[in-house]
mmCIF file of C-alpha atoms in Angstrom:
data_model
loop_
_atom_site.group_PDB
_atom_site.id
_atom_site.type_symbol
_atom_site.label_atom_id
_atom_site.label_comp_id
_atom_site.label_asym_id
_atom_site.label_seq_id
_atom_site.Cartn_x
_atom_site.Cartn_y
_atom_site.Cartn_z
ATOM 1 C CA MET A 1 45.359 71.487 34.065
ATOM 2 C CA HIS A 2 47.236 74.532 32.345
ATOM 3 C CA LYS A 3 46.913 78.263 32.323
ATOM 4 C CA ILE A 4 47.827 80.699 29.830
ATOM 5 C CA LYS A 5 48.949 84.509 30.713
ATOM 6 C CA SER A 6 49.596 87.398 28.377
ATOM 7 C CA LYS A 7 52.154 89.857 29.526
ATOM 8 C CA GLU A 8 53.651 92.676 27.598
ATOM 9 C CA ASP A 9 56.368 91.015 26.206
ATOM 10 C CA PHE A 10 55.453 87.347 26.369
ATOM 11 C CA ILE A 11 53.224 84.533 26.902
ATOM 12 C CA ILE A 12 53.428 82.092 30.424
ATOM 13 C CA ILE A 13 52.201 78.963 30.199
ATOM 14 C CA THR A 14 51.849 77.065 33.496
ATOM 15 C CA GLY A 15 50.927 73.412 33.899
ATOM 16 C CA SER A 16 51.761 69.866 35.235
ATOM 17 C CA ASN A 17 50.609 67.915 32.279
ATOM 18 C CA ILE A 18 50.641 69.959 29.275
ATOM 19 C CA ILE A 19 52.000 67.227 27.440
ATOM 20 C CA ARG A 20 49.943 64.315 28.269
ATOM 21 C CA ASN A 21 46.542 63.323 25.708
ATOM 22 C CA ASN A 22 45.030 66.113 23.729
ATOM 23 C CA GLU A 23 46.002 68.764 26.020
ATOM 24 C CA ALA A 24 49.396 69.459 24.341
ATOM 25 C CA LYS A 25 47.091 70.340 21.208
ATOM 26 C CA LEU A 26 44.833 72.370 23.141
ATOM 27 C CA ILE A 27 47.758 74.651 24.653
ATOM 28 C CA CYS A 28 49.348 75.038 20.862
ATOM 29 C CA GLU A 29 45.934 75.816 19.190
ATOM 30 C CA GLU A 30 45.068 78.726 22.306
ATOM 31 C CA LEU A 31 48.643 79.967 21.781
ATOM 32 C CA MET A 32 48.207 80.151 18.420
ATOM 33 C CA ILE A 33 45.287 82.445 19.452
ATOM 34 C CA GLU A 34 47.125 84.513 21.646
ATOM 35 C CA LEU A 35 50.229 84.953 19.266
ATOM 36 C CA ALA A 36 47.384 86.076 16.719
ATOM 37 C CA ASN A 37 45.876 88.839 19.111
ATOM 38 C CA GLY A 38 49.050 90.677 19.610
ATOM 39 C CA HIS A 39 52.906 91.116 18.592
ATOM 40 C CA ILE A 40 54.246 88.857 20.903
ATOM 41 C CA THR A 41 56.482 86.118 19.910
ATOM 42 C CA ASN A 42 58.190 85.091 23.164
ATOM 43 C CA LEU A 43 56.970 82.074 25.973
ATOM 44 C CA ILE A 44 57.806 81.204 29.288
ATOM 45 C CA LEU A 45 57.088 77.420 29.832
ATOM 46 C CA ASP A 46 56.806 77.000 33.647
ATOM 47 C CA VAL A 47 56.767 73.118 33.968
ATOM 48 C CA GLN A 48 58.452 73.121 37.598
ATOM 49 C CA SER A 49 56.005 70.524 38.366
ATOM 50 C CA LEU A 50 56.205 68.068 35.134
ATOM 51 C CA ASP A 51 57.866 64.903 35.497
ATOM 52 C CA LEU A 52 60.110 65.304 32.070
ATOM 53 C CA ASP A 53 61.101 61.540 32.335
ATOM 54 C CA LYS A 54 57.637 60.030 32.161
ATOM 55 C CA SER A 55 56.202 63.090 29.236
ATOM 56 C CA LYS A 56 56.468 63.623 25.930
ATOM 57 C CA PHE A 57 57.987 67.099 26.379
ATOM 58 C CA ASP A 58 60.020 67.006 23.088
ATOM 59 C CA ILE A 59 56.950 66.393 20.933
ATOM 60 C CA PHE A 60 55.364 69.304 22.562
ATOM 61 C CA ILE A 61 58.558 71.418 21.761
ATOM 62 C CA ASN A 62 58.431 70.185 18.428
ATOM 63 C CA TYR A 63 54.740 71.653 18.220
ATOM 64 C CA LEU A 64 55.809 74.772 19.379
ATOM 65 C CA SER A 65 58.953 75.243 16.652
ATOM 66 C CA ARG A 66 56.405 75.384 14.294
ATOM 67 C CA MET A 67 55.044 78.367 15.431
ATOM 68 C CA ASN A 68 55.685 82.100 15.080
ATOM 69 C CA LEU A 69 58.048 82.170 18.514
ATOM 70 C CA ASN A 70 61.590 83.898 18.619
ATOM 71 C CA CYS A 71 62.402 82.440 22.116
ATOM 72 C CA VAL A 72 61.136 79.460 24.736
ATOM 73 C CA ALA A 73 62.207 79.875 28.450
ATOM 74 C CA LEU A 74 61.879 76.908 29.794
ATOM 75 C CA VAL A 75 61.668 76.858 33.857
ATOM 76 C CA LEU A 76 62.332 73.500 35.055
ATOM 77 C CA PRO A 77 62.216 71.899 38.379
ATOM 78 C CA LYS A 78 66.168 70.623 37.836
ATOM 79 C CA LEU A 79 68.057 71.945 34.986
ATOM 80 C CA ILE A 80 68.964 69.324 32.656
ATOM 81 C CA SER A 81 73.116 68.689 32.084
ATOM 82 C CA SER A 82 74.725 71.614 30.028
ATOM 83 C CA LEU A 83 75.632 68.993 27.417
ATOM 84 C CA LYS A 84 72.373 67.151 27.465
ATOM 85 C CA PHE A 85 70.625 70.543 26.727
ATOM 86 C CA LYS A 86 72.983 71.944 24.268
ATOM 87 C CA LEU A 87 72.437 68.566 22.001
ATOM 88 C CA TRP A 88 68.877 68.437 22.570
ATOM 89 C CA LYS A 89 68.296 72.066 21.666
ATOM 90 C CA ARG A 90 70.275 71.898 18.419
ATOM 91 C CA LYS A 91 67.659 70.280 16.631
ATOM 92 C CA TYR A 92 65.530 73.508 17.234
ATOM 93 C CA ASN A 93 68.156 76.305 16.415
ATOM 94 C CA ASN A 94 66.913 76.882 13.393
ATOM 95 C CA TYR A 95 63.353 77.675 14.549
ATOM 96 C CA LEU A 96 63.543 79.246 18.028
ATOM 97 C CA GLU A 97 65.997 80.148 20.734
ATOM 98 C CA LEU A 98 65.569 77.695 23.785
ATOM 99 C CA LYS A 99 67.583 78.458 27.223
ATOM 100 C CA GLN A 100 66.493 76.496 30.491
ATOM 101 C CA PHE A 101 66.368 77.961 34.055
ATOM 102 C CA ASN A 102 65.464 76.777 37.537
ATOM 103 C CA ASN A 103 63.140 80.017 38.688
ATOM 104 C CA LEU A 104 60.801 82.286 36.892
ATOM 105 C CA ASN A 105 62.359 85.792 37.579
ATOM 106 C CA GLU A 106 65.494 84.375 35.555
ATOM 107 C CA ALA A 107 63.352 83.370 32.703
ATOM 108 C CA LYS A 108 61.401 86.533 32.594
ATOM 109 C CA GLN A 109 64.727 88.778 32.328
ATOM 110 C CA TRP A 110 66.244 87.108 30.011
ATOM 111 C CA ILE A 111 63.058 87.145 27.740
ATOM 112 C CA LYS A 112 62.975 91.242 28.517
ATOM 113 C CA GLU A 113 66.747 91.461 27.592
ATOM 114 C CA GLY A 114 66.164 89.763 24.384
ATOM 115 C CA SER A 115 62.980 91.641 23.470
#
């Protein structure tokens, strides 16, 4: 289950199983509609209840990298090690800026500073 909320500077997607089955595709379709309706190009993914080890999170981020997004803030239950995150996000550097946070307020602040 997921929720999509549009704010002035960003869109927030909250969910625990956003990458399982067809839900990732559904979220991307909903996100494309939201992006088409406004001038928002920043996204916050609040996936604090997602088990990254069991999910196909990388595939979902790959889908997002094909959209018209500038920044994606990942709100995670536990931060990925700095080196591992740097190596992982490197493949998306040409498409969007990724940063990880352990709380929603820090992610919102980063998005607002970059807008």
